Coordinates of C-alpha atoms in Angstrom, one line a residue:
Chain A
X176 CA -0.1 -0.1 -0.3
X177 CA 3.0 2.6 0.5
X178 CA 4.7 2.9 -3.0
X179 CA 2.2 5.4 -4.2
X180 CA 1.7 6.8 -1.0
X181 CA 3.9 10.6 -0.7
X182 CA 6.2 11.3 2.5
X183 CA 5.6 12.9 5.2
X184 CA 8.5 12.5 7.2
X185 CA 11.7 11.2 5.6
X186 CA 14.8 10.2 8.2
X187 CA 18.1 9.8 6.9
X188 CA 20.7 8.3 9.0
X189 CA 19.6 9.8 12.3
X190 CA 21.9 9.6 15.2
X191 CA 21.9 11.5 18.1
X192 CA 24.7 11.1 20.9
X193 CA 24.8 12.3 24.5
X194 CA 28.5 12.3 24.5
X195 CA 29.4 8.8 24.1
X196 CA 25.7 7.4 24.2
X197 CA 24.1 6.9 21.4
X198 CA 20.4 6.9 21.8
X199 CA 19.5 7.4 17.9
X200 CA 21.7 5.1 16.0
X201 CA 21.4 5.8 13.0
X202 CA 17.7 5.7 12.3
X203 CA 16.4 5.7 8.5
X204 CA 12.5 5.5 8.0
X205 CA 9.6 7.2 6.1
X206 CA 6.2 8.0 7.4
X207 CA 3.3 8.7 4.6
X208 CA 0.7 10.6 4.4
X209 CA -2.4 9.5 6.4
X210 CA -1.1 7.0 8.1
X211 CA -1.3 5.7 12.0
X212 CA 2.2 5.5 12.4
X213 CA 3.6 3.8 15.9
X214 CA 6.6 4.0 17.1
X215 CA 7.0 1.7 19.3
X216 CA 10.0 0.5 22.0
X217 CA 10.6 -0.6 25.4
X218 CA 11.8 2.2 27.8
X219 CA 14.9 3.6 27.5
X220 CA 14.9 2.5 23.6
X221 CA 15.1 6.1 21.9
X222 CA 11.1 6.9 21.0
X223 CA 11.2 9.7 23.0
X224 CA 14.7 11.7 21.9
X225 CA 13.5 10.9 17.9
X226 CA 10.3 12.6 19.1
X227 CA 11.8 15.1 20.4
X228 CA 14.1 15.5 17.4
X229 CA 11.3 15.3 14.9
X230 CA 9.0 17.9 16.8
X231 CA 11.8 20.4 16.5
X232 CA 12.8 20.5 20.2
X233 CA 16.2 19.4 19.9
X234 CA 18.6 19.3 17.4
X235 CA 20.1 16.3 15.9
X236 CA 23.8 15.4 16.0
X237 CA 24.0 13.9 11.7
X238 CA 21.4 13.2 9.6
X239 CA 19.2 14.8 6.8
X240 CA 15.0 15.3 8.8
X241 CA 12.3 16.5 7.1
X242 CA 9.1 17.2 8.5
X243 CA 5.7 18.2 6.9
X244 CA 8.3 19.6 3.9
X245 CA 10.7 21.5 5.7
X246 CA 13.8 20.5 6.7
X247 CA 14.3 20.2 10.3
X248 CA 17.9 22.1 10.4
X249 CA 16.4 25.6 9.0
X250 CA 12.7 25.7 9.4
X251 CA 11.7 24.6 12.5
X252 CA 9.5 27.5 13.0
X253 CA 7.8 26.1 10.2
X254 CA 7.4 22.6 11.1
X255 CA 5.7 24.0 15.1
X256 CA 2.9 25.7 12.7
X257 CA 2.6 22.8 10.8
X258 CA 2.7 19.7 13.5
X259 CA 0.5 18.9 16.6
X260 CA 1.7 17.6 20.0
X261 CA 0.2 15.8 22.7
X262 CA 2.6 14.1 25.4
X263 CA 2.1 11.5 27.7
X264 CA 1.4 14.1 30.5
X265 CA -1.7 16.1 29.8
X266 CA -1.2 18.8 27.7
X267 CA -3.9 21.2 29.5
X268 CA -3.9 23.6 32.1
X269 CA -5.9 22.1 35.3
X270 CA -6.6 25.9 36.8
X271 CA -8.7 26.9 33.7
X272 CA -11.6 26.3 32.2
X273 CA -12.6 23.8 29.4
X274 CA -12.9 27.1 27.2
X275 CA -10.2 29.0 28.4
X276 CA -7.9 25.9 27.2
X277 CA -9.4 25.9 23.9
X278 CA -9.1 29.6 23.2
X279 CA -5.1 29.9 24.9
X280 CA -4.3 26.9 22.3
X281 CA -6.4 28.0 19.1
X282 CA -4.4 31.5 20.1
X283 CA -1.0 30.8 20.6
X284 CA -1.3 28.2 16.6
X285 CA -2.2 32.0 15.5
X286 CA -6.0 31.1 15.2
X287 CA -8.7 34.2 14.6
X288 CA -11.1 35.1 18.1
X289 CA -13.6 33.9 15.5
X290 CA -12.1 30.4 14.2
X291 CA -11.7 30.1 17.7
X292 CA -15.5 30.0 19.0
X293 CA -16.3 28.4 15.9
X294 CA -13.9 25.6 16.4
X295 CA -14.8 25.1 20.1
X296 CA -18.4 25.3 19.4
X297 CA -17.9 22.3 16.7
X298 CA -15.5 20.6 18.9
X299 CA -17.8 20.8 22.1
X300 CA -20.8 19.3 20.6
X301 CA -18.2 16.3 18.9
X302 CA -17.4 15.4 22.6
X303 CA -20.2 16.5 24.7
X304 CA -18.8 18.7 26.1
X305 CA -21.0 21.8 25.7
X306 CA -22.2 21.7 29.4
X307 CA -18.6 21.7 30.2
X308 CA -17.6 24.7 28.9
X309 CA -16.5 27.1 31.7
X310 CA -15.7 24.0 33.9
X311 CA -12.0 24.0 35.0
X312 CA -10.1 20.8 33.6
X313 CA -9.8 19.4 37.4
X314 CA -13.5 18.8 37.1
X315 CA -13.1 16.4 34.5
X316 CA -12.8 12.6 34.4
X317 CA -9.3 11.5 32.9
X318 CA -10.6 10.3 30.1
X319 CA -12.7 13.6 29.1
X320 CA -9.6 15.5 30.0
X321 CA -7.9 13.2 27.4
X322 CA -10.2 13.4 24.8
X323 CA -10.7 17.1 25.2
X324 CA -6.4 17.5 25.2
X325 CA -5.8 15.5 21.8
X326 CA -9.0 17.9 20.1
X327 CA -7.0 20.7 21.1
X328 CA -3.6 18.8 19.8
X329 CA -5.2 19.2 16.9
X330 CA -7.4 22.2 16.6
X331 CA -5.3 24.2 14.4
X332 CA -5.4 21.4 12.3
X333 CA -2.3 20.4 11.9
X334 CA -0.5 18.0 8.5
X335 CA 0.3 15.5 11.4
X336 CA 0.4 15.0 14.9
X337 CA 2.6 13.3 17.2
X338 CA 1.4 11.6 20.1
X339 CA 4.0 10.6 23.1
X340 CA 2.1 7.9 25.0
X341 CA -0.8 9.3 25.3
X342 CA -2.7 6.6 27.1
X343 CA 0.0 6.3 29.7
X344 CA -2.0 5.0 32.8
X345 CA -5.4 4.8 31.5
X346 CA -7.8 1.9 31.5
X347 CA -8.3 -0.3 28.5
X348 CA -11.8 0.8 27.7
X349 CA -10.7 4.3 27.7
X350 CA -7.8 3.4 25.9
X351 CA -9.8 2.0 23.2
X352 CA -12.7 5.0 22.9
X353 CA -9.0 7.0 22.5
X354 CA -7.9 5.1 19.4
X355 CA -11.6 6.1 18.1
X356 CA -10.7 9.3 18.2
X357 CA -7.3 9.0 16.9
X358 CA -8.8 6.5 13.9
X359 CA -11.5 9.9 13.1
X360 CA -8.3 12.4 13.0
X361 CA -6.8 9.8 10.3
X362 CA -10.1 10.1 8.4
X363 CA -9.5 13.6 8.4
X364 CA -6.3 13.8 6.5
X365 CA -4.2 14.1 9.4
X366 CA -1.1 11.9 10.1
X367 CA -0.6 9.9 13.6
X368 CA 3.3 9.8 14.7
X369 CA 2.0 7.6 18.1
X370 CA 4.5 6.4 20.5
X371 CA 3.1 3.4 22.9
X372 CA 4.5 0.3 24.9
X373 CA 1.2 -1.2 24.8
X374 CA 1.5 -3.8 22.4
X375 CA -2.4 -4.0 21.9
X376 CA -2.5 -0.5 20.5
X377 CA 1.0 -1.6 18.0
X378 CA -2.5 -3.4 16.5
X379 CA -4.6 -0.4 15.9
X380 CA -1.6 1.1 13.9
X381 CA -1.5 1.1 9.9
X382 CA 2.6 0.3 10.1
X383 CA 5.0 -0.1 13.2
X384 CA 8.7 0.6 14.0
X385 CA 10.4 -1.4 16.4
X386 CA 13.2 0.4 18.4
X387 CA 15.7 -1.6 20.2
X388 CA 18.4 -0.2 21.9
X389 CA 18.7 3.1 19.9
X390 CA 17.7 1.6 16.7
X391 CA 15.0 0.3 14.4
X392 CA 15.2 -3.7 14.4
X393 CA 12.0 -3.8 11.9
X394 CA 9.5 -1.9 10.4
X395 CA 6.3 -3.1 8.7
X396 CA 2.5 -3.6 8.5
X397 CA 1.4 -5.5 12.3
X398 CA 0.5 -8.1 10.0
X399 CA 3.4 -8.4 8.0
X400 CA 5.8 -8.7 11.1
X401 CA 3.3 -11.2 12.7
X402 CA 4.1 -12.9 9.3
X403 CA 7.8 -12.7 9.6
X404 CA 7.8 -13.6 12.7
X405 CA 5.6 -16.7 13.0
X406 CA 3.5 -14.9 16.1
X407 CA -0.2 -14.9 16.9
X408 CA 0.0 -11.2 17.9
X409 CA 2.3 -7.7 18.4
X410 CA 3.1 -8.9 21.5
X411 CA 5.3 -11.8 20.7
X412 CA 6.4 -10.1 17.6
X413 CA 8.0 -7.3 20.2
X414 CA 9.5 -10.0 22.6
X415 CA 11.2 -11.9 19.5
X416 CA 12.6 -8.7 18.2
X417 CA 14.2 -8.1 21.4
X418 CA 15.7 -11.0 22.2
X419 CA 16.9 -11.4 18.8
X420 CA 19.2 -7.9 18.2
X421 CA 20.9 -8.3 21.3
X422 CA 22.3 -11.6 20.2
X423 CA 23.6 -9.8 16.9
X424 CA 25.5 -7.4 18.5
X425 CA 27.4 -10.3 20.5
Chain B
X841 CA 1.8 39.6 19.2
X842 CA -1.9 38.0 19.6
X843 CA -0.2 34.6 20.3
X844 CA 1.5 36.4 23.2
X845 CA -0.9 38.0 25.1
X846 CA -3.5 34.9 24.8
X847 CA -0.3 33.3 26.9
X848 CA 0.2 36.3 29.5
X849 CA -4.0 36.2 29.7
X850 CA -3.4 32.7 30.9
X851 CA -1.1 33.4 33.3
X852 CA -3.0 36.1 34.9
X853 CA -5.8 33.4 35.1
X854 CA -3.3 31.1 37.3
X855 CA -2.5 33.2 39.9
X856 CA -6.4 34.9 40.2
X857 CA -7.6 31.6 40.9
X858 CA -5.1 30.5 43.3
X859 CA -6.1 31.6 46.5
X860 CA -2.6 31.0 47.9
X861 CA -0.6 32.9 45.3
X862 CA -3.1 35.4 46.2
X863 CA -2.3 35.7 49.3
X864 CA 1.5 35.5 48.6
X865 CA 1.1 38.4 46.7
X866 CA -0.7 40.3 48.4
X867 CA -1.3 40.0 52.2
X868 CA 2.2 39.0 52.7
X869 CA 3.4 42.5 52.1
X870 CA 0.9 43.8 54.2
X871 CA 1.3 41.3 56.4
X872 CA 5.3 41.9 56.9
X873 CA 5.2 45.3 56.9
X874 CA 3.0 45.4 60.1
X875 CA 4.4 42.8 61.8
X876 CA 7.9 44.7 61.4
X877 CA 6.3 47.7 61.8
X878 CA 4.3 47.0 65.8
X879 CA 6.4 44.1 67.6
X880 CA 9.7 44.8 66.3
X881 CA 10.2 48.1 66.1
X882 CA 7.3 50.3 67.9
X883 CA 6.8 48.1 70.8
X884 CA 8.3 50.7 74.6
X885 CA 6.7 49.7 77.7
X886 CA 7.7 49.5 81.0
X887 CA 11.7 50.1 79.8
X888 CA 14.1 50.8 82.4
X889 CA 16.4 53.9 82.8
X890 CA 18.8 55.5 85.6
X891 CA 19.0 59.0 86.3
X892 CA 21.8 60.7 87.1
X893 CA 20.7 64.4 88.4
X894 CA 23.7 66.5 89.7
X895 CA 21.5 69.6 90.7
X896 CA 18.7 68.4 92.3
X897 CA 17.0 71.2 92.1
X898 CA 12.9 71.5 91.2
X899 CA 13.3 71.8 87.7
X900 CA 15.3 68.3 87.2
X901 CA 12.8 66.7 89.8
X902 CA 9.6 67.6 88.0
X903 CA 11.3 66.6 85.1
X904 CA 12.1 63.1 85.9
X905 CA 8.9 63.3 87.0
X906 CA 7.2 63.6 84.0
X907 CA 9.4 61.0 82.1
X908 CA 9.0 58.3 84.7
X909 CA 4.8 59.1 84.5
X910 CA 4.6 58.9 81.3
X911 CA 4.4 54.6 81.1
X912 CA 7.2 53.9 78.8
X913 CA 9.8 54.3 81.7
X914 CA 10.6 53.2 84.5
X915 CA 13.3 53.8 86.9
X916 CA 15.6 51.3 88.0
X917 CA 18.2 53.5 90.4
X918 CA 19.9 56.6 90.8
X919 CA 23.2 57.1 90.3
X920 CA 26.0 59.2 92.0
X921 CA 28.2 60.1 89.5
X922 CA 29.6 59.1 85.9
X923 CA 31.5 56.3 87.3
X924 CA 28.4 54.1 87.3
X925 CA 27.1 54.6 84.6
X926 CA 29.0 51.7 82.2
X927 CA 28.5 49.7 85.3
X928 CA 24.9 49.9 85.0
X929 CA 24.9 49.4 81.4
X930 CA 27.0 46.2 81.8
X931 CA 24.5 44.6 84.6
X932 CA 22.5 44.7 81.4
X933 CA 18.6 46.1 82.2
X934 CA 19.0 49.6 81.7
X935 CA 18.8 50.9 78.9
X936 CA 19.5 54.7 79.4
X937 CA 20.9 56.6 81.6
X938 CA 19.7 60.6 81.6
X939 CA 22.3 63.1 83.4
X940 CA 21.1 66.4 84.4
X941 CA 24.5 68.7 84.6
X942 CA 25.0 70.5 88.1
X943 CA 23.2 73.8 88.1
X944 CA 20.5 72.7 86.1
X945 CA 17.6 75.2 87.3
X946 CA 19.9 77.7 88.3
X947 CA 21.2 78.2 84.8
X948 CA 17.9 77.3 83.1
X949 CA 16.8 80.9 84.9
X950 CA 19.4 83.0 84.5
X951 CA 20.5 81.9 80.7
X952 CA 17.7 80.5 79.5
X953 CA 19.9 77.3 78.4
X954 CA 20.7 73.8 80.2
X955 CA 21.9 70.5 79.0
X956 CA 20.8 67.0 79.5
X957 CA 22.9 64.1 78.1
X958 CA 20.9 60.9 77.4
X959 CA 22.8 58.2 77.0
X960 CA 21.5 54.7 75.4
X961 CA 22.5 51.3 75.7
X962 CA 23.0 50.5 71.2
X963 CA 23.5 47.4 71.4
X964 CA 19.8 47.0 70.1
X965 CA 19.8 49.5 67.8
X966 CA 16.5 50.0 67.1
X967 CA 14.9 50.5 70.7
X968 CA 17.9 52.8 71.5
X969 CA 17.0 55.1 68.9
X970 CA 12.9 54.9 70.0
X971 CA 13.9 55.6 73.9
X972 CA 16.1 58.6 73.3
X973 CA 13.5 59.7 71.0
X974 CA 11.1 59.1 72.8
X975 CA 12.7 60.7 76.1
X976 CA 13.3 63.7 73.7
X977 CA 9.5 64.6 73.0
X978 CA 8.9 63.9 76.8
X979 CA 11.7 67.0 76.6
X980 CA 10.2 69.5 74.4
X981 CA 6.8 68.6 75.8
X982 CA 8.3 70.2 79.1
X983 CA 10.1 72.4 77.6
X984 CA 6.7 73.8 75.7
X985 CA 4.7 73.7 79.2
X986 CA 7.1 75.6 80.7
X987 CA 8.1 77.9 78.0
X988 CA 3.5 78.7 78.4
X989 CA 4.2 79.4 82.6
X990 CA 7.1 81.8 82.4
X991 CA 6.3 83.3 79.0
X992 CA 10.3 83.8 78.9
X993 CA 12.0 81.3 76.0
X994 CA 14.4 78.5 77.9
X995 CA 16.0 75.8 75.8
X996 CA 17.1 72.5 77.0
X997 CA 20.5 70.7 75.0
X998 CA 20.1 67.4 75.0
X999 CA 22.9 65.8 74.1
X1000 CA 22.7 62.0 72.7
X1001 CA 25.4 59.2 72.7
X1002 CA 24.7 56.1 71.4
X1003 CA 26.8 53.5 73.5
X1004 CA 28.0 50.3 71.6
X1005 CA 27.0 50.8 68.0
X1006 CA 27.6 54.9 67.1
X1007 CA 26.4 53.7 63.6
X1008 CA 22.7 53.1 64.3
X1009 CA 20.5 52.1 61.8
X1010 CA 17.2 53.6 62.6
X1011 CA 13.5 52.8 62.3
X1012 CA 13.4 53.9 58.6
X1013 CA 15.5 51.1 57.6
X1014 CA 12.7 48.4 58.0
X1015 CA 10.5 50.0 55.2
X1016 CA 13.2 49.7 52.7
X1017 CA 14.5 46.4 54.1
X1018 CA 10.8 45.1 53.7
X1019 CA 10.7 45.9 50.4
X1020 CA 14.0 44.8 49.2
X1021 CA 12.8 41.7 51.0
X1022 CA 9.5 40.9 49.5
X1023 CA 10.4 42.6 45.7
X1024 CA 12.6 39.5 45.4
X1025 CA 10.7 37.1 46.7
X1026 CA 7.8 37.7 44.8
X1027 CA 9.3 38.3 41.3
X1028 CA 12.2 35.5 41.8
X1029 CA 10.0 33.2 44.1
X1030 CA 7.0 33.2 42.0
X1031 CA 8.2 33.4 38.3
X1032 CA 10.9 30.1 38.8
X1033 CA 8.0 28.5 40.7
X1034 CA 5.9 29.2 38.1
X1035 CA 8.0 28.1 34.9
X1036 CA 9.1 25.6 36.9
X1037 CA 5.4 24.0 37.0
X1038 CA 5.0 24.0 33.7
X1039 CA 8.2 21.9 33.6
X1040 CA 6.5 19.4 36.5
X1041 CA 3.0 19.6 34.3
X1042 CA 4.6 18.3 31.6
X1043 CA 2.9 21.5 29.5
X1044 CA 6.2 23.2 29.1
X1045 CA 6.8 21.0 26.1
X1046 CA 3.8 21.2 24.5
X1047 CA 4.6 25.2 24.9
X1048 CA 7.7 24.5 23.2
X1049 CA 6.5 22.2 20.5
X1050 CA 4.2 25.1 19.6
X1051 CA 5.3 28.5 17.4
X1052 CA 5.6 30.6 20.3
X1053 CA 9.2 31.0 20.8
X1054 CA 11.0 30.2 24.2
X1055 CA 11.5 34.1 24.5
X1056 CA 8.0 34.6 24.0
X1057 CA 7.1 32.1 26.9
X1058 CA 9.5 33.2 29.4
X1059 CA 8.4 36.9 28.5
X1060 CA 5.0 35.4 29.3
X1061 CA 5.2 33.7 32.5
X1062 CA 7.5 36.9 34.0
X1063 CA 4.9 39.7 32.8
X1064 CA 2.1 39.3 35.4
X1065 CA 4.9 38.8 38.0
X1066 CA 6.2 42.6 37.0
X1067 CA 2.6 44.3 37.7
X1068 CA 2.4 42.4 40.4
X1069 CA 5.2 43.0 41.9
X1070 CA 5.1 46.9 41.2
X1071 CA 1.4 46.5 42.4
X1072 CA 3.3 45.2 45.7
X1073 CA 6.2 48.0 46.0
X1074 CA 3.9 51.2 45.2
X1075 CA 1.5 49.2 48.2
X1076 CA 4.2 49.0 50.5
X1077 CA 5.3 52.6 50.0
X1078 CA 1.9 53.8 50.5
X1079 CA 0.8 52.0 53.1
X1080 CA 5.1 52.4 54.8
X1081 CA 4.0 56.5 54.8
X1082 CA 0.2 56.2 55.7
X1083 CA 0.5 53.9 58.9
X1084 CA 4.5 54.3 60.0
X1085 CA 5.1 58.3 58.3
X1086 CA 8.1 56.5 56.3
X1087 CA 8.0 60.2 54.3
X1088 CA 9.6 59.9 50.3
X1089 CA 11.9 62.6 50.4
X1090 CA 13.0 62.5 46.3
X1091 CA 12.0 61.7 43.3
X1092 CA 8.7 59.1 43.5
X1093 CA 9.3 58.8 39.4
X1094 CA 13.3 57.3 40.4
X1095 CA 11.7 55.7 43.4
X1096 CA 9.4 53.3 40.8
X1097 CA 12.3 53.4 38.1
X1098 CA 14.4 51.8 40.6
X1099 CA 12.3 49.6 42.2
X1100 CA 11.1 48.3 38.6
X1101 CA 14.9 47.6 37.6
X1102 CA 15.0 46.0 41.0
X1103 CA 12.2 43.7 39.9
X1104 CA 14.2 43.2 36.5
X1105 CA 16.4 41.4 38.5
X1106 CA 14.9 39.6 40.7
X1107 CA 13.0 38.2 37.9
X1108 CA 15.6 37.5 35.5
X1109 CA 17.3 35.8 39.0
X1110 CA 14.1 33.7 39.1
X1111 CA 14.5 32.4 35.2
X1112 CA 17.9 31.7 36.1
X1113 CA 16.7 29.4 39.3
X1114 CA 14.3 28.1 37.2
X1115 CA 17.0 26.9 34.2
X1116 CA 18.3 25.1 37.4
X1117 CA 15.5 23.0 39.2
X1118 CA 13.2 20.5 38.3
X1119 CA 10.8 20.3 41.0
X1120 CA 8.8 23.6 42.1
X1121 CA 10.0 22.5 45.8
X1122 CA 13.5 22.7 44.0
X1123 CA 12.5 26.6 43.2
X1124 CA 10.9 27.4 46.7
X1125 CA 13.8 26.3 48.8
X1126 CA 16.8 27.4 46.6
X1127 CA 14.6 30.5 46.4
X1128 CA 14.1 30.3 50.3
X1129 CA 17.7 30.2 51.0
X1130 CA 19.6 31.8 48.5
X1131 CA 17.5 34.6 48.4
X1132 CA 15.3 35.1 51.7
X1133 CA 18.0 34.7 54.5
X1134 CA 20.8 36.7 52.7
X1135 CA 18.1 39.2 52.1
X1136 CA 17.6 39.5 56.1
X1137 CA 21.2 39.1 57.3
X1138 CA 23.5 40.5 54.8
X1139 CA 21.7 43.2 53.1
X1140 CA 21.6 45.3 56.1
X1141 CA 18.1 45.5 56.2
X1142 CA 18.8 44.4 60.4
X1143 CA 22.1 43.9 61.0
X1144 CA 24.5 46.6 60.0
X1145 CA 27.0 45.8 57.8
X1146 CA 29.7 48.0 59.4
X1147 CA 29.2 45.8 62.2
X1148 CA 30.0 41.9 60.4
X1149 CA 32.8 40.2 60.4
X1150 CA 35.3 41.3 56.9
X1151 CA 34.1 37.9 54.9
X1152 CA 30.7 38.8 55.4
X1153 CA 31.4 42.4 54.3
X1154 CA 32.9 41.1 51.5
X1155 CA 29.6 38.8 51.1
X1156 CA 27.1 41.6 51.2
X1157 CA 28.8 42.7 48.3
X1158 CA 26.8 40.4 46.4
X1159 CA 23.9 40.7 47.6
X1160 CA 21.2 43.0 45.1
X1161 CA 19.0 43.7 47.9
X1162 CA 22.4 45.7 49.5
X1163 CA 22.3 48.5 46.7
X1164 CA 18.4 48.5 46.5
X1165 CA 18.4 49.1 50.6
X1166 CA 20.9 52.0 49.7
X1167 CA 19.6 52.9 46.3
X1168 CA 15.7 53.7 48.0
X1169 CA 17.0 55.2 51.5
X1170 CA 18.7 57.5 50.0
X1171 CA 16.2 58.3 47.8
X1172 CA 12.7 57.7 50.4
X1173 CA 15.0 59.9 53.2
X1174 CA 17.3 62.3 51.7
X1175 CA 15.5 62.7 48.9
X1176 CA 18.7 62.2 46.0
X1177 CA 18.9 62.1 43.0
X1178 CA 20.0 59.9 40.3
X1179 CA 23.6 61.4 40.7
X1180 CA 24.1 60.3 44.3
X1181 CA 23.2 56.5 43.8
X1182 CA 24.8 55.9 40.1
X1183 CA 26.9 53.7 41.1
X1184 CA 24.4 51.5 42.9
X1185 CA 22.1 51.3 40.0
X1186 CA 25.1 50.4 37.9
X1187 CA 25.5 47.5 40.1
X1188 CA 22.3 46.4 39.8
X1189 CA 21.8 47.0 36.0
X1190 CA 25.4 45.0 35.4
X1191 CA 23.8 41.9 38.2
X1192 CA 20.7 41.9 35.7
X1193 CA 22.3 41.3 32.5
X1194 CA 24.6 38.8 34.4
X1195 CA 21.9 36.4 35.4
X1196 CA 19.8 36.8 32.1
X1197 CA 22.8 36.2 29.8
X1198 CA 23.5 33.1 32.3
X1199 CA 19.7 31.8 32.1
X1200 CA 19.7 32.5 28.0
X1201 CA 22.8 30.1 28.0
X1202 CA 21.6 27.5 31.0
X1203 CA 18.3 27.4 28.5
X1204 CA 20.1 27.3 25.1
X1205 CA 22.3 24.1 26.9
X1206 CA 19.4 22.3 27.4
X1207 CA 17.4 22.5 24.5
X1208 CA 20.4 20.8 22.6

């Protein structure tokens, strides 16, 4: 399915060193427009480092990287304007209201007052939050906050949204509901780049890459990976890869 | 620009919705002023004094009675000669010795002029100053009464000596001191906490990924505190004036400008603290220990710098409040202009740029 697709992220030979430690060791991969790309790996495998580089937060040590059509070294400002971001911690302010949060982030991304009002109404209707417009975020249940945080992250209609472990610490039902939202966003043409260490979530992605010790161990669709390693689910794929790679190093 | 103001608005919302922050911002200055003003400096009751009356005539007896019946003083003892003065102070109970010269009443009648010597134990500077001021007020009152009775003008020449602490730091010391302390506390501690809070919550990342520039984020966090610290400065000046009669002899514009400079210094310190700490608690402790204690102890706010050991005197050179206190004391009490405080002002400017430069470097290193 990937041949005729347009790429939105191109990474060639990305290296990020911290002293002598290679957090990202020669990564090369592509993400295609409109897909849900899963970026998997154990904690400390280098996922967060890579995502920070792709978002323009950190400069890479070397490598050619293009995000949403812009160069990571010279055009970080344009990149920032065209991406959305939601981190594993909540990205909304708890002590201000639902609408104030929407207004704040809309404003930061340069939306006009009318656009903000319109999209806020839309969004609150879609999430069934109309009655909570003036409630503080801290008064909302966790699941609602997360949905809202995601909607706010894509309020400015970015081409691409980065989700850094968006479902960390949430129960399976809420997680499943959150993924419905991710599908909706993908349907609207937003490319989703998501990191997770829940292997059941890997099944929901169009393609996944699996990182081990700073390198990409494998990258393909979940079904192709399962076939390749002759296992039933992604969890086993992950375990196999994690076991094989250190052996190759020795 | 619109992005920026939306962000500043959000910062104000954080502040106004948090009662604790509001209390620290607006309650603290008022409480501090009243505390320092009333408890520390103004309590004067039943102070023990000794009197050396070398004349023992009706005038000295009447004046002695007036002083003792005022309620502020208790006559601990009458002493016979000058040699006893030192002993009386060394025992430690007596705070002031009043000495009437011999032939006091006679001189007063003949020449219209007589001398009283007030010797105070100034190891506690504030009390000594108050004791002397109260005594002088009572004597002044007495002189006025006498003048009314006799019709002919008489005059006492009180001669004041402060023992053990010639460099007496006056009561007016505490308002500049409180101002220095509160402004640096609010601007440095509150900003560092509020910046570090964004780091702790993870919202800082979200902001850094957004089109807001790092400088805009920091400036946005800091702007509300500039405004609030300024309101604090004005409150302190007004309260000092209305409640404690602290004058502003010099230019009020210069005073406010210097305050703003000092606030900026506090903010740049706050930003620096926020770049080296990861939790709100750390930020608070660093602010308290690095700023509040030195402000109180080393700035000359309470303990005169001249009486410190040399090492501490050197250390106090690096305390921003020291310079600020000197500046505003000059402006408020002596009415001096920029001409006389430009050196201190320059020091504050240099310190501010140093802190800002350091934090920009730290901030960049972190982003690499």
